Short mmCIF file of C-alpha atoms in Angstrom, two decimals:
data_model
loop_
_atom_site.label_atom_id
_atom_site.label_comp_id
_atom_site.label_asym_id
_atom_site.label_seq_id
_atom_site.Cartn_x
_atom_site.Cartn_y
_atom_site.Cartn_z
CA MET A 1150 110.47 112.37 98.66
CA LYS A 1151 112.49 115.48 98.43
CA LEU A 1152 116.07 116.02 96.90
CA THR A 1153 118.47 116.90 99.37
CA ARG A 1154 122.01 116.87 97.60
CA ILE A 1155 123.49 117.10 94.22
CA SER A 1156 126.75 115.66 93.15
CA LEU A 1157 128.73 115.99 90.06
CA TRP A 1158 131.68 114.31 88.67
CA HIS A 1159 134.01 114.97 85.43
CA VAL A 1160 135.03 111.62 84.00
CA PRO A 1161 137.52 111.36 81.10
CA LEU A 1162 136.22 108.65 78.68
CA THR A 1163 138.83 106.88 76.28
CA SER A 1164 137.71 105.60 73.14
CA HIS A 1165 139.00 101.94 72.43
CA THR A 1166 139.77 103.28 68.74
CA ALA A 1167 140.28 107.14 68.15
CA TYR A 1168 137.23 108.33 65.88
CA TYR A 1169 137.80 110.48 63.14
CA MET A 1170 135.14 112.51 61.51
CA ALA A 1171 134.76 115.03 58.78
CA ASP A 1172 135.75 118.70 59.53
CA GLY A 1173 138.27 117.87 62.14
CA LYS A 1174 135.83 116.46 64.84
CA THR A 1175 137.36 113.43 66.77
CA CYS A 1176 136.36 111.31 69.68
CA ASP A 1177 139.55 110.02 71.47
CA THR A 1178 139.50 111.11 75.07
CA VAL A 1179 136.28 112.99 75.98
CA GLU A 1180 135.19 114.22 79.24
CA THR A 1181 131.52 112.97 80.41
CA VAL A 1182 129.60 114.44 83.29
CA VAL A 1183 127.85 112.38 85.72
CA VAL A 1184 125.15 113.68 88.12
CA ALA A 1185 123.72 112.03 91.24
CA LEU A 1186 120.45 113.31 92.78
CA GLU A 1187 120.00 112.17 96.24
CA THR A 1188 116.75 112.13 98.34
CA ASP A 1189 115.44 112.13 101.83
CA THR A 1190 114.28 108.50 101.27
CA GLY A 1191 117.74 107.14 100.62
CA LEU A 1192 117.23 106.77 97.01
CA THR A 1193 119.77 108.18 94.29
CA GLY A 1194 119.09 108.90 90.71
CA TRP A 1195 122.02 109.02 88.15
CA GLY A 1196 122.31 111.09 85.07
CA GLU A 1197 125.08 111.65 82.42
CA VAL A 1198 125.90 113.75 79.63
CA CYS A 1199 128.87 113.59 77.35
CA PRO A 1200 129.03 116.46 74.74
CA ILE A 1201 131.50 115.73 71.82
CA PRO A 1202 133.92 118.65 71.09
CA HIS A 1203 132.98 120.82 68.20
CA TYR A 1204 129.74 118.75 67.65
CA LEU A 1205 126.82 120.97 69.22
CA PRO A 1206 126.65 124.28 70.95
CA ALA A 1207 127.63 122.28 74.39
CA TYR A 1208 130.35 121.72 76.45
CA ALA A 1209 131.04 119.27 79.21
CA ARG A 1210 132.60 122.20 81.56
CA GLY A 1211 129.27 123.99 81.06
CA VAL A 1212 127.33 121.49 82.96
CA ALA A 1213 128.43 122.24 86.49
CA PRO A 1214 127.56 125.89 86.31
CA ALA A 1215 124.33 125.36 84.82
CA VAL A 1216 123.44 122.92 87.54
CA GLN A 1217 124.69 125.57 90.18
CA GLU A 1218 122.16 127.98 88.73
CA MET A 1219 119.43 125.43 88.73
CA ALA A 1220 120.05 124.08 92.28
CA PRO A 1221 117.85 126.17 94.34
CA VAL A 1222 114.75 124.85 92.13
CA LEU A 1223 116.00 121.27 92.43
CA LEU A 1224 117.05 121.03 96.18
CA GLY A 1225 113.92 120.33 98.24
CA ALA A 1226 111.86 119.64 95.11
CA ASP A 1227 109.72 116.29 94.64
CA PRO A 1228 111.57 114.22 91.71
CA VAL A 1229 108.66 112.06 91.05
CA GLY A 1230 107.16 112.92 87.49
CA PRO A 1231 110.25 114.54 85.96
CA GLU A 1232 108.48 116.62 83.40
CA ALA A 1233 106.66 118.83 86.25
CA LEU A 1234 110.36 119.69 87.58
CA MET A 1235 111.76 119.98 84.17
CA THR A 1236 109.08 122.68 83.41
CA LYS A 1237 110.22 124.50 86.51
CA LEU A 1238 113.68 124.36 85.34
CA ASP A 1239 112.98 125.42 81.83
CA LYS A 1240 111.38 128.66 83.43
CA HIS A 1241 114.26 129.24 85.65
CA LEU A 1242 117.03 128.75 83.11
CA GLN A 1243 116.16 128.81 79.23
CA GLY A 1244 118.05 126.69 76.89
CA HIS A 1245 121.26 124.70 78.24
CA VAL A 1246 119.42 121.50 77.19
CA TYR A 1247 122.49 119.45 77.46
CA ALA A 1248 122.97 120.34 81.06
CA LYS A 1249 119.27 119.53 81.64
CA SER A 1250 119.55 116.07 79.88
CA ALA A 1251 121.58 114.56 82.84
CA LEU A 1252 119.34 116.10 85.11
CA ASP A 1253 116.20 114.77 83.43
CA ILE A 1254 117.61 111.19 83.23
CA ALA A 1255 118.34 111.21 87.05
CA LEU A 1256 114.75 112.37 87.93
CA TRP A 1257 113.55 109.43 85.52
CA ASP A 1258 115.77 107.09 87.41
CA LEU A 1259 114.34 108.26 90.68
CA THR A 1260 110.74 107.94 89.48
CA GLY A 1261 111.29 104.43 88.18
CA GLN A 1262 112.97 103.47 91.47
CA ALA A 1263 110.25 104.95 93.58
CA ALA A 1264 107.50 103.07 91.39
CA ASN A 1265 109.89 99.81 91.57
CA LEU A 1266 109.59 99.65 87.74
CA PRO A 1267 112.19 99.62 84.97
CA LEU A 1268 112.07 102.90 82.94
CA HIS A 1269 110.64 101.21 79.78
CA ALA A 1270 107.50 100.45 81.92
CA LEU A 1271 107.06 104.21 82.48
CA LEU A 1272 108.16 105.40 78.83
CA GLY A 1273 105.34 103.53 77.10
CA GLY A 1274 105.79 99.92 77.96
CA ARG A 1275 108.09 97.43 76.73
CA ARG A 1276 107.74 96.72 72.83
CA ALA A 1277 111.04 94.86 72.28
CA GLU A 1278 113.10 92.24 74.12
CA THR A 1279 116.26 93.20 72.21
CA MET A 1280 117.20 96.04 69.88
CA PRO A 1281 119.55 96.29 66.75
CA LEU A 1282 122.94 98.15 67.22
CA TYR A 1283 125.10 99.95 64.55
CA HIS A 1284 128.78 99.82 64.66
CA SER A 1285 130.36 103.01 63.88
CA ILE A 1286 133.52 103.11 61.88
CA THR A 1287 136.22 105.75 62.16
CA CYS A 1288 137.21 107.61 59.00
CA VAL A 1289 140.81 105.99 58.01
CA ALA A 1290 142.06 104.38 55.01
CA PRO A 1291 139.29 102.47 52.92
CA ASP A 1292 140.78 99.09 53.40
CA GLU A 1293 141.10 99.26 57.12
CA MET A 1294 137.65 100.51 57.40
CA ALA A 1295 136.47 97.49 55.37
CA ARG A 1296 138.49 95.37 57.94
CA ILE A 1297 136.84 96.82 60.95
CA ALA A 1298 133.41 96.40 59.34
CA GLN A 1299 134.20 92.62 58.54
CA THR A 1300 135.32 92.02 62.23
CA ALA A 1301 132.14 93.59 63.45
CA TYR A 1302 129.98 91.50 61.15
CA GLN A 1303 131.59 88.54 62.46
CA SER A 1304 130.52 89.45 65.80
CA GLY A 1305 126.99 89.70 64.78
CA MET A 1306 126.73 93.40 63.74
CA ARG A 1307 124.43 94.23 60.80
CA GLN A 1308 124.32 97.90 60.78
CA PHE A 1309 127.49 99.93 59.84
CA GLN A 1310 127.86 103.69 60.16
CA VAL A 1311 130.96 104.78 57.88
CA LYS A 1312 132.37 107.90 58.91
CA LEU A 1313 133.50 110.14 55.87
CA GLY A 1314 135.30 113.27 55.01
CA ALA A 1315 138.18 113.33 57.48
CA ASP A 1316 140.74 113.78 54.59
CA GLY A 1317 138.64 116.11 52.51
CA ASP A 1318 138.99 113.49 49.56
CA TRP A 1319 135.48 112.54 48.01
CA GLN A 1320 136.90 109.79 45.88
CA ALA A 1321 138.39 108.22 49.09
CA ASP A 1322 134.80 108.39 50.68
CA VAL A 1323 133.38 106.62 47.48
CA ALA A 1324 136.08 103.99 48.08
CA ARG A 1325 135.17 103.54 51.89
CA LEU A 1326 131.69 103.27 51.02
CA ARG A 1327 132.28 100.67 48.40
CA LYS A 1328 135.01 98.62 50.52
CA VAL A 1329 132.57 98.42 53.42
CA ARG A 1330 129.72 97.36 51.37
CA GLU A 1331 131.71 94.65 49.75
CA ALA A 1332 133.13 93.53 53.26
CA VAL A 1333 129.58 93.11 54.75
CA GLY A 1334 127.72 91.92 51.56
CA ASP A 1335 124.30 92.46 50.39
CA GLY A 1336 121.66 92.96 53.14
CA PRO A 1337 123.29 94.89 56.16
CA LEU A 1338 122.55 98.64 56.44
CA VAL A 1339 125.59 100.68 55.49
CA TYR A 1340 125.37 104.49 55.74
CA GLY A 1341 127.92 107.13 55.14
CA ASP A 1342 128.16 109.99 57.81
CA TRP A 1343 129.83 113.41 57.26
CA ASN A 1344 128.70 114.91 60.38
CA CYS A 1345 128.06 118.18 58.68
CA GLY A 1346 131.68 118.18 57.10
CA ALA A 1347 130.76 118.14 53.58
CA THR A 1348 129.69 120.79 50.87
CA SER A 1349 126.50 119.75 48.82
CA LEU A 1350 128.71 119.37 45.79
CA ASP A 1351 131.02 116.90 47.27
CA ALA A 1352 128.40 114.86 49.09
CA SER A 1353 126.44 114.78 45.79
CA ARG A 1354 129.39 113.41 43.86
CA VAL A 1355 130.00 110.58 46.39
CA GLY A 1356 126.19 109.75 46.35
CA ARG A 1357 125.96 109.69 42.73
CA ALA A 1358 129.14 107.53 42.55
CA VAL A 1359 127.73 104.86 44.90
CA ALA A 1360 124.15 105.04 43.61
CA ASP A 1361 124.26 101.75 42.28
CA LEU A 1362 124.78 100.35 45.86
CA ASP A 1363 122.33 99.94 48.70
CA ILE A 1364 123.72 103.09 50.67
CA MET A 1365 122.14 105.63 52.86
CA LEU A 1366 123.74 108.96 53.53
CA GLU A 1367 123.80 110.90 57.06
CA GLN A 1368 123.99 114.52 57.57
CA PRO A 1369 126.33 115.38 54.82
CA CYS A 1370 125.73 119.23 55.26
CA ALA A 1371 125.37 121.77 57.97
CA THR A 1372 121.90 122.84 56.98
CA ILE A 1373 118.50 120.98 56.42
CA GLU A 1374 118.14 122.77 53.03
CA ASP A 1375 121.64 121.57 51.85
CA CYS A 1376 121.06 117.85 52.93
CA ALA A 1377 117.79 118.02 51.10
CA ARG A 1378 119.67 119.19 47.94
CA VAL A 1379 122.04 116.07 48.13
CA ARG A 1380 119.07 113.88 48.70
CA ASP A 1381 117.55 115.12 45.66
CA ALA A 1382 120.75 115.08 43.59
CA THR A 1383 121.58 111.42 44.66
CA GLY A 1384 118.20 109.69 45.18
CA LEU A 1385 119.55 107.93 48.16
CA PRO A 1386 117.81 107.92 51.48
CA MET A 1387 118.84 110.44 54.19
CA LYS A 1388 119.36 110.30 57.89
CA LEU A 1389 119.60 113.52 59.96
CA ASP A 1390 121.69 113.85 63.03
CA GLU A 1391 122.90 117.38 64.03
CA ASN A 1392 119.95 119.22 62.59
CA ALA A 1393 117.29 117.34 64.44
CA HIS A 1394 117.08 118.74 67.98
CA ASP A 1395 113.80 120.01 68.70
CA THR A 1396 110.25 119.95 67.47
CA ALA A 1397 110.69 122.78 64.93
CA SER A 1398 113.70 121.00 63.24
CA LEU A 1399 111.96 117.55 62.96
CA LEU A 1400 109.16 119.23 61.26
CA ALA A 1401 111.53 121.00 58.88
CA GLY A 1402 113.29 118.03 57.98
CA HIS A 1403 110.16 115.89 57.09
CA ALA A 1404 109.05 119.09 55.20
CA GLN A 1405 112.05 119.29 53.09
CA GLY A 1406 111.89 115.23 52.47
CA CYS A 1407 115.28 114.55 53.74
CA MET A 1408 114.41 112.86 57.06
CA ASP A 1409 113.95 109.06 56.08
CA ALA A 1410 115.52 108.29 59.47
CA VAL A 1411 116.70 110.61 62.26
CA ALA A 1412 118.97 110.43 65.37
CA LEU A 1413 117.17 111.07 68.31
CA LYS A 1414 120.05 111.94 71.07
CA LEU A 1415 119.10 112.75 74.47
CA SER A 1416 121.45 115.37 75.17
CA LYS A 1417 120.34 117.37 71.90
CA PHE A 1418 116.81 117.41 72.96
CA GLY A 1419 117.16 117.87 76.68
CA GLY A 1420 116.92 114.29 78.19
CA LEU A 1421 114.29 111.51 78.05
CA SER A 1422 111.27 113.80 78.59
CA ALA A 1423 112.02 115.79 75.51
CA THR A 1424 113.24 112.90 73.45
CA ARG A 1425 110.15 110.94 74.14
CA ARG A 1426 108.11 113.69 72.82
CA ALA A 1427 110.19 113.81 69.82
CA ARG A 1428 110.02 109.99 69.47
CA ASP A 1429 106.23 110.38 69.40
CA LEU A 1430 106.36 113.01 66.89
CA CYS A 1431 108.53 110.90 64.75
CA LEU A 1432 105.96 108.09 64.90
CA HIS A 1433 103.50 110.59 63.25
CA LEU A 1434 105.87 111.79 60.83
CA GLY A 1435 106.95 108.29 59.66
CA ALA A 1436 110.82 108.66 60.08
CA LYS A 1437 112.68 105.59 61.28
CA MET A 1438 114.73 106.69 64.60
CA CYS A 1439 118.06 105.82 65.76
CA ILE A 1440 117.56 106.37 69.49
CA GLU A 1441 120.82 107.06 71.12
CA ASP A 1442 123.30 109.88 72.72
CA THR A 1443 126.03 112.05 71.60
CA TRP A 1444 128.74 110.12 73.62
CA GLY A 1445 128.99 108.50 77.08
CA SER A 1446 129.11 105.55 79.30
CA ASP A 1447 126.70 103.07 81.02
CA ILE A 1448 124.24 105.68 82.36
CA THR A 1449 123.27 107.54 79.29
CA THR A 1450 123.49 104.10 77.35
CA ALA A 1451 120.92 102.44 79.83
CA ALA A 1452 118.50 105.79 79.55
CA LEU A 1453 118.57 105.52 75.51
CA LEU A 1454 117.94 101.62 75.85
CA HIS A 1455 115.00 102.13 77.92
CA LEU A 1456 113.63 104.66 75.54
CA GLY A 1457 114.28 102.42 72.48
CA ALA A 1458 112.61 99.56 74.23
CA SER A 1459 109.41 101.36 74.66
CA THR A 1460 109.26 102.25 71.06
CA ASP A 1461 107.54 100.39 68.29
CA PRO A 1462 110.18 98.02 66.92
CA ALA A 1463 109.13 98.65 63.31
CA ARG A 1464 110.21 102.17 63.65
CA VAL A 1465 113.56 101.63 65.51
CA LEU A 1466 116.37 101.63 62.92
CA ASN A 1467 118.98 101.23 65.65
CA VAL A 1468 120.16 101.98 69.28
CA CYS A 1469 123.91 102.29 70.45
CA ASP A 1470 125.86 100.90 73.20
CA LEU A 1471 128.08 103.82 73.75
CA SER A 1472 129.43 102.30 76.74
CA GLY A 1473 130.98 99.75 74.50
CA TYR A 1474 133.19 102.24 72.75
CA VAL A 1475 135.01 103.77 75.77
CA ALA A 1476 136.82 102.99 79.05
CA PRO A 1477 136.14 103.06 81.98
CA ARG A 1478 132.94 101.36 82.20
CA LEU A 1479 130.97 103.49 84.96
CA ALA A 1480 128.55 100.68 85.98
CA PRO A 1481 129.70 96.97 86.23
CA ASP A 1482 126.17 95.83 85.75
CA GLY A 1483 125.57 97.92 82.66
CA PRO A 1484 124.31 96.27 79.51
CA THR A 1485 126.62 94.78 76.78
CA ARG A 1486 126.14 93.92 73.07
CA ASP A 1487 125.21 90.43 72.01
CA GLN A 1488 125.42 89.27 68.45
CA GLY A 1489 124.69 92.65 67.27
CA ARG A 1490 121.84 93.56 69.67
CA ILE A 1491 121.28 94.81 72.99
CA ALA A 1492 118.53 94.77 75.93
CA PRO A 1493 117.73 97.31 78.38
CA PRO A 1494 118.68 96.55 82.19
CA ASP A 1495 115.78 95.00 84.16
CA GLY A 1496 116.10 96.61 87.50
CA PRO A 1497 113.88 99.49 88.62
CA GLY A 1498 114.75 103.03 87.25
CA LEU A 1499 117.68 102.92 84.98
CA GLY A 1500 118.41 99.36 86.40
CA ILE A 1501 122.25 100.20 86.77
CA GLN A 1502 124.46 101.06 89.66
CA PRO A 1503 127.60 103.39 89.12
CA ASP A 1504 130.54 102.30 90.94
CA LYS A 1505 131.67 105.15 93.12
CA ASP A 1506 135.22 103.53 93.23
CA VAL A 1507 135.39 104.36 89.57
CA LEU A 1508 133.93 107.87 89.84
CA GLY A 1509 136.16 108.85 92.77
CA PRO A 1510 135.38 112.11 94.98
CA PRO A 1511 132.71 114.30 93.17
CA ASP A 1512 134.03 117.73 91.81
CA LEU A 1513 130.73 119.58 93.11
CA VAL A 1514 128.40 119.02 95.87
CA LEU A 1515 125.36 121.16 96.50
CA ASP A 1516 122.96 120.60 99.34
#
């Protein structure tokens, strides 16, 4: 099998609810990049990457130039066994892991289709039929956030990510966490996420003010050291996100004692190949994992669900149905949430078929 054509689309995804986060970050309408790798056998592999603006050193319009740079290595290559080809791409173009993420997902899709197996069978074997989801709550008024949480709870959700810091008012953040905890009652997981937007002082004040509650904190500060300082000051468990992006950062978070949980996002690490290696390291380090991606629709959602399903369920804190937060849906056969849980697709490879009518004509074709 040989790769014969690369096609790329830019698709605006509009959130059902605008997501407000600390430090001016938002998710309202965000551009996702879809990549199709065609072969001489008629099989097509699909990949997707959707960087959130101001979130990581990545941007959607940087994907196409990177793909053009890597095209000479891709075209004519055998796609089966993604890690071999990804190693060649890493030597050809250092870094740019977010752009490589979409390509890696598409290569895994092709490998699964060639083997006539779903990806979870190739990523370690299916360990779970379904996986828990979390519901992300935009940072608005505390009472409205409590209402959103209660509605999600009634639909079966039992894990709630409470966005904090959008107004720079630490006391309002205390109210957000207290009201959401009250709305969902004891038992469900509630964690407050600043997306790096807090100082260690303000995050510590919030954490101490809710220390009587069952609360976890997520990535309050921009550095692992400051996150560790907040964990030490509050005694509350900590989840890392933005700071966790490669082997060195995972080891650093573990060494600092602030990685009780960690977000493994495909585009941060560079696709399924690299995130699987991160998953296996976290199994050794003892951290619970949120297996997800930065943003996106059905393609990246399917990919992360396959990785989640092949991971020890005792170590999967949650996964994310990114496609459930946005429109349009890119694949009509994509998985959907059911009572707070979700299952990976069953078909070969990713197990989904993107709708070319939704995608429209490609913005870039290389052959």
